[in-house]
Amino acid sequence: MFSVGAGCDGVDANQRDPNALHGDGAIIISRGASTATRVFVQLKLRRYAVPSTGYTYQVSLQLLRARDGERPEEPATLTFEHVNHDDLFAIVERMRGSTGLAPDAAAEAAIGLKLLSEVMIREKHNPLFDPLRNGVREFIVKLKGLSPSAQ
């Protein structure tokens, strides 16, 4: 199961503690064991309003359990900042209300799509993304056209 908890108050980017991922303004998305992978992953996003460029998020990914179900002695972690022109918290909520996906699946799809599409926008001249551009654009247009009662 994928669960999300959020307190979505923005924090000034100059006043933030880069190590503080819990509390107000943090969203914690945890995925439990699936029958296919049995990998436990915890993704934490924290939103900071940046007036000129959009929202800055701190994304942290930590391996909680390996494929065999064992907890690593020193979990692998990855943390980076991601700037996005959209409020990802609002997008997750809109997708939960309009896609017909289970709430956890909607959150997974929203976060994955927005991380990828924002990189594609910034890397508009990179041919790596050429095979994806039209399909992602069509998919986003279709998502935006869904009514909130699609569930």
JSON list of C-alpha atoms in Angstrom, two decimals:
[
{"chain": "A", "resi": 1, "resn": "MET", "atom": "CA", "xyz": [0.00, 0.00, 0.00]},
{"chain": "A", "resi": 2, "resn": "PHE", "atom": "CA", "xyz": [1.08, 3.54, -0.72]},
{"chain": "A", "resi": 3, "resn": "SER", "atom": "CA", "xyz": [0.20, 6.14, 1.90]},
{"chain": "A", "resi": 4, "resn": "VAL", "atom": "CA", "xyz": [0.49, 9.90, 1.89]},
{"chain": "A", "resi": 5, "resn": "GLY", "atom": "CA", "xyz": [0.44, 12.30, 4.80]},
{"chain": "A", "resi": 6, "resn": "ALA", "atom": "CA", "xyz": [0.75, 16.03, 4.28]},
{"chain": "A", "resi": 7, "resn": "GLY", "atom": "CA", "xyz": [0.82, 19.39, 5.99]},
{"chain": "A", "resi": 8, "resn": "CYS", "atom": "CA", "xyz": [1.15, 21.71, 3.03]},
{"chain": "A", "resi": 9, "resn": "ASP", "atom": "CA", "xyz": [2.25, 25.02, 4.53]},
{"chain": "A", "resi": 10, "resn": "GLY", "atom": "CA", "xyz": [4.98, 26.64, 2.39]},
{"chain": "A", "resi": 11, "resn": "VAL", "atom": "CA", "xyz": [8.28, 27.63, 3.97]},
{"chain": "A", "resi": 12, "resn": "ASP", "atom": "CA", "xyz": [10.53, 30.41, 2.70]},
{"chain": "A", "resi": 13, "resn": "ALA", "atom": "CA", "xyz": [13.39, 28.77, 0.79]},
{"chain": "A", "resi": 14, "resn": "ASN", "atom": "CA", "xyz": [15.98, 30.85, 2.67]},
{"chain": "A", "resi": 15, "resn": "GLN", "atom": "CA", "xyz": [14.67, 29.72, 6.06]},
{"chain": "A", "resi": 16, "resn": "ARG", "atom": "CA", "xyz": [14.38, 26.01, 5.37]},
{"chain": "A", "resi": 17, "resn": "ASP", "atom": "CA", "xyz": [16.38, 23.30, 7.09]},
{"chain": "A", "resi": 18, "resn": "PRO", "atom": "CA", "xyz": [17.49, 20.97, 4.27]},
{"chain": "A", "resi": 19, "resn": "ASN", "atom": "CA", "xyz": [17.53, 18.03, 6.68]},
{"chain": "A", "resi": 20, "resn": "ALA", "atom": "CA", "xyz": [14.02, 18.61, 8.03]},
{"chain": "A", "resi": 21, "resn": "LEU", "atom": "CA", "xyz": [11.69, 16.37, 6.07]},
{"chain": "A", "resi": 22, "resn": "HIS", "atom": "CA", "xyz": [9.05, 15.86, 8.75]},
{"chain": "A", "resi": 23, "resn": "GLY", "atom": "CA", "xyz": [6.42, 18.22, 10.11]},
{"chain": "A", "resi": 24, "resn": "ASP", "atom": "CA", "xyz": [4.58, 21.10, 8.49]},
{"chain": "A", "resi": 25, "resn": "GLY", "atom": "CA", "xyz": [5.00, 21.36, 4.75]},
{"chain": "A", "resi": 26, "resn": "ALA", "atom": "CA", "xyz": [6.17, 17.76, 4.35]},
{"chain": "A", "resi": 27, "resn": "ILE", "atom": "CA", "xyz": [4.51, 14.99, 2.44]},
{"chain": "A", "resi": 28, "resn": "ILE", "atom": "CA", "xyz": [5.61, 11.45, 3.13]},
{"chain": "A", "resi": 29, "resn": "ILE", "atom": "CA", "xyz": [4.73, 8.84, 0.57]},
{"chain": "A", "resi": 30, "resn": "SER", "atom": "CA", "xyz": [5.48, 5.27, 1.64]},
{"chain": "A", "resi": 31, "resn": "ARG", "atom": "CA", "xyz": [5.09, 2.19, -0.48]},
{"chain": "A", "resi": 32, "resn": "GLY", "atom": "CA", "xyz": [4.86, -1.21, 1.16]},
{"chain": "A", "resi": 33, "resn": "ALA", "atom": "CA", "xyz": [5.74, -4.58, -0.26]},
{"chain": "A", "resi": 34, "resn": "SER", "atom": "CA", "xyz": [4.12, -5.45, -3.53]},
{"chain": "A", "resi": 35, "resn": "THR", "atom": "CA", "xyz": [3.74, -9.05, -4.56]},
{"chain": "A", "resi": 36, "resn": "ALA", "atom": "CA", "xyz": [5.95, -8.48, -7.59]},
{"chain": "A", "resi": 37, "resn": "THR", "atom": "CA", "xyz": [8.93, -6.66, -6.11]},
{"chain": "A", "resi": 38, "resn": "ARG", "atom": "CA", "xyz": [8.64, -6.77, -2.32]},
{"chain": "A", "resi": 39, "resn": "VAL", "atom": "CA", "xyz": [10.68, -3.56, -2.26]},
{"chain": "A", "resi": 40, "resn": "PHE", "atom": "CA", "xyz": [9.84, -1.01, 0.40]},
{"chain": "A", "resi": 41, "resn": "VAL", "atom": "CA", "xyz": [10.50, 2.57, -0.61]},
{"chain": "A", "resi": 42, "resn": "GLN", "atom": "CA", "xyz": [9.82, 5.78, 1.23]},
{"chain": "A", "resi": 43, "resn": "LEU", "atom": "CA", "xyz": [9.64, 9.03, -0.75]},
{"chain": "A", "resi": 44, "resn": "LYS", "atom": "CA", "xyz": [9.51, 12.34, 1.07]},
{"chain": "A", "resi": 45, "resn": "LEU", "atom": "CA", "xyz": [8.68, 15.61, -0.62]},
{"chain": "A", "resi": 46, "resn": "ARG", "atom": "CA", "xyz": [8.83, 19.02, 0.97]},
{"chain": "A", "resi": 47, "resn": "ARG", "atom": "CA", "xyz": [7.46, 22.03, -0.85]},
{"chain": "A", "resi": 48, "resn": "TYR", "atom": "CA", "xyz": [9.05, 25.48, -0.72]},
{"chain": "A", "resi": 49, "resn": "ALA", "atom": "CA", "xyz": [7.56, 28.42, -2.60]},
{"chain": "A", "resi": 50, "resn": "VAL", "atom": "CA", "xyz": [10.09, 30.13, -4.84]},
{"chain": "A", "resi": 51, "resn": "PRO", "atom": "CA", "xyz": [8.48, 33.24, -6.37]},
{"chain": "A", "resi": 52, "resn": "SER", "atom": "CA", "xyz": [10.38, 33.47, -9.65]},
{"chain": "A", "resi": 53, "resn": "THR", "atom": "CA", "xyz": [10.80, 29.82, -10.66]},
{"chain": "A", "resi": 54, "resn": "GLY", "atom": "CA", "xyz": [7.95, 27.87, -9.07]},
{"chain": "A", "resi": 55, "resn": "TYR", "atom": "CA", "xyz": [8.01, 25.41, -6.22]},
{"chain": "A", "resi": 56, "resn": "THR", "atom": "CA", "xyz": [11.19, 23.76, -4.97]},
{"chain": "A", "resi": 57, "resn": "TYR", "atom": "CA", "xyz": [10.80, 20.27, -3.54]},
{"chain": "A", "resi": 58, "resn": "GLN", "atom": "CA", "xyz": [13.27, 18.18, -1.63]},
{"chain": "A", "resi": 59, "resn": "VAL", "atom": "CA", "xyz": [12.87, 14.61, -2.80]},
{"chain": "A", "resi": 60, "resn": "SER", "atom": "CA", "xyz": [14.32, 11.84, -0.68]},
{"chain": "A", "resi": 61, "resn": "LEU", "atom": "CA", "xyz": [14.19, 8.17, -1.58]},
{"chain": "A", "resi": 62, "resn": "GLN", "atom": "CA", "xyz": [15.28, 5.48, 0.87]},
{"chain": "A", "resi": 63, "resn": "LEU", "atom": "CA", "xyz": [15.32, 1.72, 0.39]},
{"chain": "A", "resi": 64, "resn": "LEU", "atom": "CA", "xyz": [13.54, 0.22, 3.37]},
{"chain": "A", "resi": 65, "resn": "ARG", "atom": "CA", "xyz": [13.50, -3.46, 2.35]},
{"chain": "A", "resi": 66, "resn": "ALA", "atom": "CA", "xyz": [15.24, -5.34, -0.43]},
{"chain": "A", "resi": 67, "resn": "ARG", "atom": "CA", "xyz": [13.54, -7.69, -2.86]},
{"chain": "A", "resi": 68, "resn": "ASP", "atom": "CA", "xyz": [14.10, -10.58, -0.47]},
{"chain": "A", "resi": 69, "resn": "GLY", "atom": "CA", "xyz": [12.34, -8.70, 2.35]},
{"chain": "A", "resi": 70, "resn": "GLU", "atom": "CA", "xyz": [15.52, -8.03, 4.31]},
{"chain": "A", "resi": 71, "resn": "ARG", "atom": "CA", "xyz": [16.21, -4.60, 5.77]},
{"chain": "A", "resi": 72, "resn": "PRO", "atom": "CA", "xyz": [19.58, -3.24, 4.66]},
{"chain": "A", "resi": 73, "resn": "GLU", "atom": "CA", "xyz": [22.06, -2.48, 7.46]},
{"chain": "A", "resi": 74, "resn": "GLU", "atom": "CA", "xyz": [22.75, 0.89, 5.85]},
{"chain": "A", "resi": 75, "resn": "PRO", "atom": "CA", "xyz": [19.79, 1.79, 3.64]},
{"chain": "A", "resi": 76, "resn": "ALA", "atom": "CA", "xyz": [20.61, 3.30, 0.27]},
{"chain": "A", "resi": 77, "resn": "THR", "atom": "CA", "xyz": [19.34, 6.87, 0.05]},
{"chain": "A", "resi": 78, "resn": "LEU", "atom": "CA", "xyz": [19.02, 9.48, -2.66]},
{"chain": "A", "resi": 79, "resn": "THR", "atom": "CA", "xyz": [18.10, 13.11, -1.99]},
{"chain": "A", "resi": 80, "resn": "PHE", "atom": "CA", "xyz": [17.82, 15.96, -4.47]},
{"chain": "A", "resi": 81, "resn": "GLU", "atom": "CA", "xyz": [15.95, 19.22, -5.04]},
{"chain": "A", "resi": 82, "resn": "HIS", "atom": "CA", "xyz": [13.42, 19.48, -7.83]},
{"chain": "A", "resi": 83, "resn": "VAL", "atom": "CA", "xyz": [11.90, 22.74, -9.09]},
{"chain": "A", "resi": 84, "resn": "ASN", "atom": "CA", "xyz": [8.45, 22.42, -10.61]},
{"chain": "A", "resi": 85, "resn": "HIS", "atom": "CA", "xyz": [6.12, 25.11, -11.93]},
{"chain": "A", "resi": 86, "resn": "ASP", "atom": "CA", "xyz": [3.14, 23.30, -10.37]},
{"chain": "A", "resi": 87, "resn": "ASP", "atom": "CA", "xyz": [2.00, 22.58, -6.83]},
{"chain": "A", "resi": 88, "resn": "LEU", "atom": "CA", "xyz": [2.53, 18.80, -6.70]},
{"chain": "A", "resi": 89, "resn": "PHE", "atom": "CA", "xyz": [0.33, 18.40, -3.64]},
{"chain": "A", "resi": 90, "resn": "ALA", "atom": "CA", "xyz": [-2.63, 19.92, -5.49]},
{"chain": "A", "resi": 91, "resn": "ILE", "atom": "CA", "xyz": [-1.94, 17.71, -8.52]},
{"chain": "A", "resi": 92, "resn": "VAL", "atom": "CA", "xyz": [-1.94, 14.56, -6.37]},
{"chain": "A", "resi": 93, "resn": "GLU", "atom": "CA", "xyz": [-5.32, 15.55, -4.92]},
{"chain": "A", "resi": 94, "resn": "ARG", "atom": "CA", "xyz": [-6.78, 16.35, -8.37]},
{"chain": "A", "resi": 95, "resn": "MET", "atom": "CA", "xyz": [-5.60, 13.01, -9.76]},
{"chain": "A", "resi": 96, "resn": "ARG", "atom": "CA", "xyz": [-7.08, 11.19, -6.78]},
{"chain": "A", "resi": 97, "resn": "GLY", "atom": "CA", "xyz": [-10.42, 12.79, -7.50]},
{"chain": "A", "resi": 98, "resn": "SER", "atom": "CA", "xyz": [-10.53, 12.45, -11.28]},
{"chain": "A", "resi": 99, "resn": "THR", "atom": "CA", "xyz": [-8.61, 9.44, -12.60]},
{"chain": "A", "resi": 100, "resn": "GLY", "atom": "CA", "xyz": [-10.49, 6.50, -11.14]},
{"chain": "A", "resi": 101, "resn": "LEU", "atom": "CA", "xyz": [-7.18, 5.18, -9.80]},
{"chain": "A", "resi": 102, "resn": "ALA", "atom": "CA", "xyz": [-6.83, 4.03, -6.22]},
{"chain": "A", "resi": 103, "resn": "PRO", "atom": "CA", "xyz": [-5.53, 6.92, -4.08]},
{"chain": "A", "resi": 104, "resn": "ASP", "atom": "CA", "xyz": [-2.07, 5.38, -3.77]},
{"chain": "A", "resi": 105, "resn": "ALA", "atom": "CA", "xyz": [-1.78, 4.69, -7.51]},
{"chain": "A", "resi": 106, "resn": "ALA", "atom": "CA", "xyz": [-2.92, 8.25, -8.29]},
{"chain": "A", "resi": 107, "resn": "ALA", "atom": "CA", "xyz": [-0.20, 9.68, -6.01]},
{"chain": "A", "resi": 108, "resn": "GLU", "atom": "CA", "xyz": [2.46, 7.45, -7.60]},
{"chain": "A", "resi": 109, "resn": "ALA", "atom": "CA", "xyz": [1.40, 8.43, -11.12]},
{"chain": "A", "resi": 110, "resn": "ALA", "atom": "CA", "xyz": [1.16, 12.14, -10.32]},
{"chain": "A", "resi": 111, "resn": "ILE", "atom": "CA", "xyz": [4.59, 12.39, -8.70]},
{"chain": "A", "resi": 112, "resn": "GLY", "atom": "CA", "xyz": [6.31, 10.27, -11.35]},
{"chain": "A", "resi": 113, "resn": "LEU", "atom": "CA", "xyz": [4.70, 12.13, -14.24]},
{"chain": "A", "resi": 114, "resn": "LYS", "atom": "CA", "xyz": [5.43, 15.59, -12.83]},
{"chain": "A", "resi": 115, "resn": "LEU", "atom": "CA", "xyz": [9.08, 14.79, -12.04]},
{"chain": "A", "resi": 116, "resn": "LEU", "atom": "CA", "xyz": [9.62, 13.40, -15.55]},
{"chain": "A", "resi": 117, "resn": "SER", "atom": "CA", "xyz": [7.68, 16.07, -17.44]},
{"chain": "A", "resi": 118, "resn": "GLU", "atom": "CA", "xyz": [9.43, 18.97, -15.67]},
{"chain": "A", "resi": 119, "resn": "VAL", "atom": "CA", "xyz": [12.84, 17.52, -16.58]},
{"chain": "A", "resi": 120, "resn": "MET", "atom": "CA", "xyz": [11.61, 17.13, -20.18]},
{"chain": "A", "resi": 121, "resn": "ILE", "atom": "CA", "xyz": [10.60, 20.81, -20.23]},
{"chain": "A", "resi": 122, "resn": "ARG", "atom": "CA", "xyz": [14.00, 21.94, -18.94]},
{"chain": "A", "resi": 123, "resn": "GLU", "atom": "CA", "xyz": [15.80, 19.58, -21.34]},
{"chain": "A", "resi": 124, "resn": "LYS", "atom": "CA", "xyz": [13.70, 20.52, -24.39]},
{"chain": "A", "resi": 125, "resn": "HIS", "atom": "CA", "xyz": [16.68, 20.25, -26.73]},
{"chain": "A", "resi": 126, "resn": "ASN", "atom": "CA", "xyz": [17.89, 16.89, -25.44]},
{"chain": "A", "resi": 127, "resn": "PRO", "atom": "CA", "xyz": [17.08, 14.18, -28.02]},
{"chain": "A", "resi": 128, "resn": "LEU", "atom": "CA", "xyz": [16.88, 11.56, -25.26]},
{"chain": "A", "resi": 129, "resn": "PHE", "atom": "CA", "xyz": [13.29, 12.63, -24.60]},
{"chain": "A", "resi": 130, "resn": "ASP", "atom": "CA", "xyz": [12.16, 12.92, -28.24]},
{"chain": "A", "resi": 131, "resn": "PRO", "atom": "CA", "xyz": [10.40, 9.52, -28.31]},
{"chain": "A", "resi": 132, "resn": "LEU", "atom": "CA", "xyz": [8.34, 10.50, -25.23]},
{"chain": "A", "resi": 133, "resn": "ARG", "atom": "CA", "xyz": [7.34, 14.08, -25.99]},
{"chain": "A", "resi": 134, "resn": "ASN", "atom": "CA", "xyz": [4.14, 13.56, -28.00]},
{"chain": "A", "resi": 135, "resn": "GLY", "atom": "CA", "xyz": [2.84, 10.72, -25.83]},
{"chain": "A", "resi": 136, "resn": "VAL", "atom": "CA", "xyz": [3.46, 12.57, -22.55]},
{"chain": "A", "resi": 137, "resn": "ARG", "atom": "CA", "xyz": [1.84, 15.71, -23.97]},
{"chain": "A", "resi": 138, "resn": "GLU", "atom": "CA", "xyz": [-1.26, 13.76, -25.09]},
{"chain": "A", "resi": 139, "resn": "PHE", "atom": "CA", "xyz": [-1.48, 11.99, -21.73]},
{"chain": "A", "resi": 140, "resn": "ILE", "atom": "CA", "xyz": [-1.32, 15.27, -19.79]},
{"chain": "A", "resi": 141, "resn": "VAL", "atom": "CA", "xyz": [-4.00, 16.86, -22.02]},
{"chain": "A", "resi": 142, "resn": "LYS", "atom": "CA", "xyz": [-6.24, 13.86, -21.40]},
{"chain": "A", "resi": 143, "resn": "LEU", "atom": "CA", "xyz": [-5.65, 14.06, -17.62]},
{"chain": "A", "resi": 144, "resn": "LYS", "atom": "CA", "xyz": [-6.52, 17.76, -17.58]},
{"chain": "A", "resi": 145, "resn": "GLY", "atom": "CA", "xyz": [-9.78, 17.01, -19.39]},
{"chain": "A", "resi": 146, "resn": "LEU", "atom": "CA", "xyz": [-11.01, 14.49, -16.79]},
{"chain": "A", "resi": 147, "resn": "SER", "atom": "CA", "xyz": [-13.85, 15.58, -14.53]},
{"chain": "A", "resi": 148, "resn": "PRO", "atom": "CA", "xyz": [-13.55, 15.21, -10.75]},
{"chain": "A", "resi": 149, "resn": "SER", "atom": "CA", "xyz": [-16.26, 12.54, -10.76]},
{"chain": "A", "resi": 150, "resn": "ALA", "atom": "CA", "xyz": [-14.30, 9.99, -12.88]},
{"chain": "A", "resi": 151, "resn": "GLN", "atom": "CA", "xyz": [-13.91, 7.67, -9.86]}
]
